[in-house]
PDB file of C-alpha atoms in Angstrom:
ATOM      1  CA  MET A   1     129.682 142.433  86.035  1.00 53.00           C
ATOM      2  CA  GLY A   2     130.819 140.960  82.748  1.00 68.00           C
ATOM      3  CA  ASN A   3     133.980 139.562  84.287  1.00 82.00           C
ATOM      4  CA  LEU A   4     132.229 137.486  86.967  1.00 81.00           C
ATOM      5  CA  PRO A   5     132.202 133.707  86.440  1.00 83.00           C
ATOM      6  CA  SER A   6     128.905 131.977  85.774  1.00 83.00           C
ATOM      7  CA  VAL A   7     127.327 129.615  88.285  1.00 82.00           C
ATOM      8  CA  ALA A   8     128.167 126.722  85.951  1.00 82.00           C
ATOM      9  CA  ASP A   9     131.838 127.774  85.884  1.00 86.00           C
ATOM     10  CA  VAL A  10     132.005 127.984  89.667  1.00 87.00           C
ATOM     11  CA  VAL A  11     130.245 124.639  90.173  1.00 89.00           C
ATOM     12  CA  ALA A  12     132.612 122.991  87.678  1.00 86.00           C
ATOM     13  CA  THR A  13     135.563 123.864  89.929  1.00 89.00           C
ATOM     14  CA  MET A  14     133.951 122.585  93.138  1.00 91.00           C
ATOM     15  CA  ALA A  15     134.863 119.317  94.835  1.00 92.00           C
ATOM     16  CA  PRO A  16     132.068 116.741  95.195  1.00 93.00           C
ATOM     17  CA  THR A  17     131.758 117.458  98.935  1.00 94.00           C
ATOM     18  CA  GLU A  18     131.327 121.172  98.203  1.00 94.00           C
ATOM     19  CA  ILE A  19     128.675 120.405  95.596  1.00 94.00           C
ATOM     20  CA  ASP A  20     126.878 118.184  98.103  1.00 94.00           C
ATOM     21  CA  ARG A  21     126.842 121.007 100.654  1.00 95.00           C
ATOM     22  CA  ALA A  22     125.619 123.431  97.991  1.00 94.00           C
ATOM     23  CA  ILE A  23     122.785 121.058  97.052  1.00 95.00           C
ATOM     24  CA  ARG A  24     121.723 120.797 100.689  1.00 97.00           C
ATOM     25  CA  ALA A  25     121.817 124.587 101.163  1.00 96.00           C
ATOM     26  CA  LEU A  26     119.962 125.242  97.915  1.00 96.00           C
ATOM     27  CA  THR A  27     117.294 122.700  98.864  1.00 97.00           C
ATOM     28  CA  VAL A  28     116.720 124.465 102.196  1.00 97.00           C
ATOM     29  CA  ARG A  29     116.530 127.803 100.379  1.00 97.00           C
ATOM     30  CA  GLN A  30     114.145 126.400  97.786  1.00 97.00           C
ATOM     31  CA  ARG A  31     111.818 125.067 100.482  1.00 97.00           C
ATOM     32  CA  ALA A  32     111.754 128.442 102.270  1.00 97.00           C
ATOM     33  CA  LEU A  33     110.940 130.213  99.009  1.00 97.00           C
ATOM     34  CA  LEU A  34     108.177 127.720  98.250  1.00 97.00           C
ATOM     35  CA  LEU A  35     106.642 128.294 101.668  1.00 97.00           C
ATOM     36  CA  ASP A  36     106.768 132.055 101.016  1.00 97.00           C
ATOM     37  CA  GLY A  37     105.157 131.596  97.598  1.00 96.00           C
ATOM     38  CA  ASP A  38     108.077 133.198  95.729  1.00 96.00           C
ATOM     39  CA  LEU A  39     107.893 131.005  92.640  1.00 94.00           C
ATOM     40  CA  SER A  40     110.160 133.095  90.411  1.00 94.00           C
ATOM     41  CA  SER A  41     112.975 132.753  92.936  1.00 95.00           C
ATOM     42  CA  VAL A  42     112.221 129.044  93.311  1.00 96.00           C
ATOM     43  CA  TRP A  43     112.897 128.615  89.600  1.00 95.00           C
ATOM     44  CA  ALA A  44     116.242 130.413  89.898  1.00 93.00           C
ATOM     45  CA  VAL A  45     117.266 128.128  92.772  1.00 95.00           C
ATOM     46  CA  THR A  46     116.071 125.107  90.778  1.00 95.00           C
ATOM     47  CA  GLU A  47     118.359 126.086  87.898  1.00 93.00           C
ATOM     48  CA  ASP A  48     121.318 126.262  90.294  1.00 93.00           C
ATOM     49  CA  LEU A  49     120.362 122.861  91.738  1.00 95.00           C
ATOM     50  CA  GLU A  50     120.276 121.399  88.231  1.00 94.00           C
ATOM     51  CA  ARG A  51     123.776 122.743  87.585  1.00 93.00           C
ATOM     52  CA  CYS A  52     124.998 121.133  90.804  1.00 93.00           C
ATOM     53  CA  PHE A  53     123.389 117.784  89.989  1.00 93.00           C
ATOM     54  CA  ALA A  54     124.841 117.868  86.472  1.00 91.00           C
ATOM     55  CA  ALA A  55     128.340 118.615  87.775  1.00 90.00           C
ATOM     56  CA  LEU A  56     128.036 115.891  90.401  1.00 87.00           C
ATOM     57  CA  SER A  57     126.885 113.286  87.877  1.00 86.00           C
ATOM     58  CA  THR A  58     129.584 114.304  85.399  1.00 81.00           C
ATOM     59  CA  GLY A  59     132.200 113.992  88.127  1.00 70.00           C
ATOM     60  CA  ALA A  60     130.869 110.565  89.116  1.00 58.00           C
ATOM     61  CA  GLU A  61     131.016 109.361  85.522  1.00 55.00           C
ATOM     62  CA  GLY A  62     134.580 110.624  85.192  1.00 52.00           C
ATOM     63  CA  SER A  63     135.712 108.777  88.315  1.00 51.00           C
ATOM     64  CA  ARG A  64     134.369 105.353  87.285  1.00 41.00           C
ATOM     65  CA  GLY A  65     137.002 102.746  86.677  1.00 42.00           C
ATOM     66  CA  ARG A  66     139.688 104.488  88.694  1.00 38.00           C
TER      67      ARG A  66
END
C-alpha cells in the first residue's frame, strides 16, 4: 500500500467541478454516518472534506486576476 497516492495528492489533481462533486458526496456520507452515530468515521470524512475545501480555495486563489 505504500505506493498509493494520498487523498491530498489525489485532490490536488482534481478539477474544481470534481472537487465540488466530491464535497457533495462526502457531505451526504458524513450525514449518514452522523445519523448512525459512527463518530470515528465522521472524523475521517471531515478530514477528507477539509482537504477538498483547501484544494478548492487554493485553486480559487490561483485563478484570481486571470
